């Protein structure tokens, strides 16, 4: 998929277990004055406090989401957590590349592997690794956006996700935020050159 003759749109795929800090690092990356735009995913969960439709996600009902699956509007989609669907819209990539920007994805680990298979060498896949499972658990609790059941589900899924770490092009341990921020910016700068 290339929207113009003189611009080769690339893809930066960022994945991690929930709570590892991918949203934090993606936001730092987007502020780094690189020619990047965030791929807004579609999702069927309710917006959290402070989240905006068409900025954080395209918030859809489950029925609307399923219509888009049927219409083959997604590059990839998944029921990331039971009853909560998330997916990357084909139109979103076209929109970003048309603006001559490279696309940044914040997706779960399975989604990251699917996107890497789709974009191949035109992409870099980055795994954000928590310093430990204990720290991951603390961060999720401190973020205070999930109930106990949801935290438990997310931690269980994290153990599975850690097993796929070797499928990624680059691993960044998100311990000290300043260091991981510098690391991710440097990695992406090098890839875009
Ligand atoms: P994810 O998008 O992977 O679910 P978030 O970016 O929401 O994770 O981060 C989870 C929580 O951990 C947030 O409250 C965030 O502020 C915090 N956090 C992120 N990175 C760090 C870090 N390096 N050190 C300490 N806290 C962090
Ligand atoms: P949250 O509910 O915390 O915003 O996101 C839950 C998980 O869904 C995160 O791991 C996030 O990266 C992932 N996610 C967000 N958008 C997509 C998407 O389009 N596809 C896939 N596969 N996962 C996504």
Short mmCIF file of C-alpha atoms and ligand atoms in Angstrom, two decimals:
data_model
loop_
_atom_site.label_atom_id
_atom_site.label_comp_id
_atom_site.label_asym_id
_atom_site.label_seq_id
_atom_site.Cartn_x
_atom_site.Cartn_y
_atom_site.Cartn_z
CA UNK A 1 0.00 0.00 0.00
CA UNK A 2 1.66 3.23 -1.13
CA UNK A 3 -0.37 6.37 -1.57
CA UNK A 4 2.08 8.40 -3.66
CA UNK A 5 5.02 7.81 -6.01
CA UNK A 6 7.70 9.72 -4.12
CA UNK A 7 6.83 8.80 -0.52
CA UNK A 8 7.31 5.37 0.97
CA UNK A 9 5.11 5.25 4.05
CA UNK A 10 6.56 3.14 6.84
CA UNK A 11 5.08 1.59 9.95
CA UNK A 12 6.31 1.70 13.55
CA UNK A 13 4.61 -1.04 15.55
CA UNK A 14 4.69 -0.77 19.32
CA UNK A 15 3.39 -3.62 21.46
CA UNK A 16 3.57 -4.60 25.10
CA UNK A 17 1.60 -6.21 27.86
CA UNK A 18 -1.01 -3.83 29.27
CA UNK A 19 0.56 -1.48 31.82
CA UNK A 20 4.15 -1.77 30.50
CA UNK A 21 4.02 1.84 29.35
CA UNK A 22 3.36 1.73 25.62
CA UNK A 23 0.86 4.57 25.59
CA UNK A 24 3.27 6.70 27.64
CA UNK A 25 6.17 5.95 25.27
CA UNK A 26 4.06 6.37 22.11
CA UNK A 27 3.05 9.83 23.34
CA UNK A 28 6.69 10.73 23.97
CA UNK A 29 7.58 9.48 20.48
CA UNK A 30 4.81 11.53 18.87
CA UNK A 31 6.15 14.67 20.54
CA UNK A 32 9.67 14.06 19.20
CA UNK A 33 9.27 16.07 15.97
CA UNK A 34 9.55 13.04 13.71
CA UNK A 35 7.22 12.69 10.67
CA UNK A 36 4.88 10.33 12.51
CA UNK A 37 1.14 10.08 13.06
CA UNK A 38 -0.72 7.79 15.42
CA UNK A 39 -2.96 5.11 13.95
CA UNK A 40 -6.28 5.53 15.71
CA UNK A 41 -7.73 2.06 16.22
CA UNK A 42 -11.38 1.17 16.37
CA UNK A 43 -12.54 -0.38 19.62
CA UNK A 44 -15.74 -1.51 21.25
CA UNK A 45 -14.93 -0.70 24.88
CA UNK A 46 -16.32 2.40 26.58
CA UNK A 47 -14.12 5.53 26.63
CA UNK A 48 -12.15 6.11 29.84
CA UNK A 49 -12.27 9.45 31.56
CA UNK A 50 -10.43 11.98 29.39
CA UNK A 51 -10.47 9.83 26.25
CA UNK A 52 -11.92 11.34 23.09
CA UNK A 53 -13.66 9.71 20.17
CA UNK A 54 -11.63 9.91 16.92
CA UNK A 55 -8.53 10.93 18.90
CA UNK A 56 -7.77 8.03 21.23
CA UNK A 57 -9.96 5.48 19.45
CA UNK A 58 -12.88 5.31 17.07
CA UNK A 59 -15.30 4.15 19.74
CA UNK A 60 -17.86 1.78 18.17
CA UNK A 61 -20.64 -0.42 19.46
CA UNK A 62 -20.05 -4.17 19.14
CA UNK A 63 -22.63 -4.20 16.31
CA UNK A 64 -20.81 -1.42 14.42
CA UNK A 65 -17.48 -3.20 14.96
CA UNK A 66 -18.87 -6.47 13.58
CA UNK A 67 -20.26 -4.66 10.53
CA UNK A 68 -16.75 -3.42 9.78
CA UNK A 69 -15.34 -6.94 10.16
CA UNK A 70 -17.92 -8.15 7.62
CA UNK A 71 -17.05 -5.30 5.25
CA UNK A 72 -13.33 -6.29 5.54
CA UNK A 73 -12.43 -2.80 6.72
CA UNK A 74 -9.67 -4.05 9.05
CA UNK A 75 -6.02 -5.01 8.42
CA UNK A 76 -6.24 -6.91 11.69
CA UNK A 77 -8.71 -7.07 14.54
CA UNK A 78 -8.96 -8.97 17.77
CA UNK A 79 -11.14 -9.55 20.79
CA UNK A 80 -8.21 -8.41 22.97
CA UNK A 81 -10.21 -8.87 26.19
CA UNK A 82 -13.46 -10.79 26.43
CA UNK A 83 -16.20 -8.72 24.82
CA UNK A 84 -13.79 -5.91 23.87
CA UNK A 85 -12.86 -5.73 20.20
CA UNK A 86 -9.95 -3.68 18.84
CA UNK A 87 -8.77 -3.31 15.25
CA UNK A 88 -6.65 -1.42 12.74
CA UNK A 89 -8.66 0.16 9.93
CA UNK A 90 -7.24 0.05 6.39
CA UNK A 91 -8.52 3.59 5.81
CA UNK A 92 -6.48 4.88 8.74
CA UNK A 93 -3.17 3.90 7.12
CA UNK A 94 -4.26 5.44 3.79
CA UNK A 95 -5.14 8.68 5.63
CA UNK A 96 -1.74 8.87 7.33
CA UNK A 97 0.40 7.97 4.31
CA UNK A 98 -1.56 10.45 2.17
CA UNK A 99 -0.31 13.10 4.60
CA UNK A 100 3.23 11.82 3.91
CA UNK A 101 3.67 10.70 7.49
CA UNK A 102 4.79 7.34 8.84
CA UNK A 103 2.31 5.47 10.97
CA UNK A 104 2.70 4.50 14.64
CA UNK A 105 0.67 1.64 16.07
CA UNK A 106 -0.09 0.96 19.73
CA UNK A 107 -1.45 -2.58 19.60
CA UNK A 108 -1.39 -5.72 21.71
CA UNK A 109 1.27 -8.38 21.14
CA UNK A 110 -0.73 -10.58 18.74
CA UNK A 111 -1.77 -7.48 16.79
CA UNK A 112 1.89 -6.38 16.62
CA UNK A 113 2.93 -9.74 15.16
CA UNK A 114 0.08 -9.57 12.59
CA UNK A 115 1.03 -6.04 11.55
CA UNK A 116 4.69 -7.02 11.16
CA UNK A 117 3.63 -9.87 8.87
CA UNK A 118 1.51 -7.41 6.88
CA UNK A 119 4.03 -4.54 6.51
CA UNK A 120 7.18 -6.73 6.53
CA UNK A 121 10.51 -4.88 6.03
CA UNK A 122 8.57 -1.66 5.61
CA UNK A 123 8.02 -1.75 9.37
CA UNK A 124 9.82 -2.03 12.70
CA UNK A 125 8.17 -3.91 15.55
CA UNK A 126 9.14 -2.80 19.07
CA UNK A 127 8.29 -4.71 22.26
CA UNK A 128 8.06 -2.59 25.41
CA UNK A 129 9.16 -4.83 28.25
CA UNK A 130 8.24 -4.10 31.86
CA UNK A 131 11.23 -4.35 34.26
CA UNK A 132 9.39 -7.19 36.04
CA UNK A 133 5.91 -8.63 36.43
CA UNK A 134 5.74 -7.07 39.92
CA UNK A 135 6.36 -3.60 38.48
CA UNK A 136 3.78 -4.26 35.76
CA UNK A 137 1.19 -5.19 38.36
CA UNK A 138 1.98 -2.07 40.43
CA UNK A 139 1.72 0.21 37.38
CA UNK A 140 -1.66 -1.22 36.41
CA UNK A 141 -2.98 -0.75 39.95
CA UNK A 142 -1.55 2.76 40.19
CA UNK A 143 -3.06 3.78 36.82
CA UNK A 144 -6.41 3.12 38.46
CA UNK A 145 -8.35 2.57 35.23
CA UNK A 146 -9.26 -1.09 35.67
CA UNK A 147 -11.25 -2.98 38.27
CA UNK A 148 -9.70 -5.98 40.07
CA UNK A 149 -11.09 -8.50 37.60
CA UNK A 150 -9.74 -6.55 34.63
CA UNK A 151 -6.29 -6.21 36.26
CA UNK A 152 -6.26 -9.97 36.89
CA UNK A 153 -7.21 -10.67 33.23
CA UNK A 154 -4.57 -8.26 31.94
CA UNK A 155 -1.82 -9.80 34.12
CA UNK A 156 -2.76 -13.34 33.04
CA UNK A 157 -2.60 -12.26 29.41
CA UNK A 158 0.78 -10.57 30.04
CA UNK A 159 2.39 -13.87 31.05
CA UNK A 160 1.35 -15.32 27.67
CA UNK A 161 2.44 -12.20 25.77
CA UNK A 162 5.94 -12.26 27.25
CA UNK A 163 6.48 -15.58 25.46
CA UNK A 164 6.34 -13.83 22.06
CA UNK A 165 9.00 -11.24 22.84
CA UNK A 166 11.54 -12.83 20.43
CA UNK A 167 9.25 -12.27 17.46
CA UNK A 168 9.88 -8.51 17.67
CA UNK A 169 12.64 -6.56 15.89
CA UNK A 170 13.62 -4.59 18.99
CA UNK A 171 13.06 -4.84 22.76
CA UNK A 172 13.01 -1.75 24.95
CA UNK A 173 12.88 -2.21 28.72
CA UNK A 174 10.73 0.55 30.19
CA UNK A 175 12.34 1.01 33.59
CA UNK A 176 13.57 4.61 33.92
CA UNK A 177 11.22 6.61 31.69
CA UNK A 178 13.82 9.16 30.50
CA UNK A 179 16.12 6.40 29.32
CA UNK A 180 13.42 4.38 27.55
CA UNK A 181 12.13 7.56 25.89
CA UNK A 182 15.59 8.36 24.48
CA UNK A 183 15.97 4.75 23.42
CA UNK A 184 12.70 4.56 21.52
CA UNK A 185 13.27 7.90 19.76
CA UNK A 186 16.78 6.86 18.70
CA UNK A 187 15.52 3.47 17.45
CA UNK A 188 12.72 5.01 15.37
CA UNK A 189 14.95 7.81 14.00
CA UNK A 190 17.42 5.19 12.78
CA UNK A 191 14.67 3.11 11.17
CA UNK A 192 13.18 6.11 9.32
CA UNK A 193 16.53 7.19 7.85
P1 LIG B 1 0.09 0.67 28.50
O1 LIG B 1 -0.29 1.65 27.43
O2 LIG B 1 1.20 -0.24 28.07
O3 LIG B 1 -1.07 -0.08 29.07
P2 LIG B 1 0.62 3.05 30.17
O4 LIG B 1 1.45 3.90 29.27
O5 LIG B 1 -0.81 3.42 30.40
O6 LIG B 1 0.73 1.49 29.73
O7 LIG B 1 1.41 2.97 31.55
C1 LIG B 1 0.86 2.30 32.68
C2 LIG B 1 1.09 3.17 33.94
O8 LIG B 1 2.49 3.16 34.25
C3 LIG B 1 0.69 4.62 33.75
O9 LIG B 1 0.11 5.09 34.95
C4 LIG B 1 2.01 5.33 33.45
O10 LIG B 1 2.00 6.67 33.86
C5 LIG B 1 3.02 4.50 34.24
N1 LIG B 1 4.36 4.41 33.62
C6 LIG B 1 4.67 4.28 32.32
N2 LIG B 1 6.02 4.21 32.14
C7 LIG B 1 6.56 4.29 33.38
C8 LIG B 1 7.92 4.26 33.87
N3 LIG B 1 8.98 4.13 33.05
N4 LIG B 1 8.11 4.36 35.19
C9 LIG B 1 7.06 4.48 36.04
N5 LIG B 1 5.76 4.52 35.65
C10 LIG B 1 5.50 4.41 34.33
P1 LIG B 2 -6.75 -0.36 26.29
O1 LIG B 2 -8.11 -0.90 26.57
O2 LIG B 2 -5.85 -0.38 27.49
O3 LIG B 2 -6.77 0.98 25.57
O4 LIG B 2 -6.07 -1.32 25.23
C1 LIG B 2 -6.06 -2.68 25.42
C2 LIG B 2 -5.09 -3.32 24.48
O5 LIG B 2 -5.58 -3.28 23.14
C3 LIG B 2 -3.72 -2.65 24.44
O6 LIG B 2 -2.74 -3.67 24.51
C4 LIG B 2 -3.71 -1.96 23.10
O7 LIG B 2 -2.40 -1.84 22.59
C5 LIG B 2 -4.52 -2.95 22.29
N1 LIG B 2 -5.01 -2.37 21.02
C6 LIG B 2 -5.37 -1.10 20.78
N2 LIG B 2 -5.71 -0.96 19.50
C7 LIG B 2 -5.54 -2.16 18.90
C8 LIG B 2 -5.71 -2.64 17.56
O8 LIG B 2 -6.09 -1.93 16.64
N3 LIG B 2 -5.42 -3.94 17.35
C9 LIG B 2 -4.99 -4.77 18.34
N4 LIG B 2 -4.72 -6.02 18.01
N5 LIG B 2 -4.82 -4.36 19.60
C10 LIG B 2 -5.09 -3.06 19.88
#
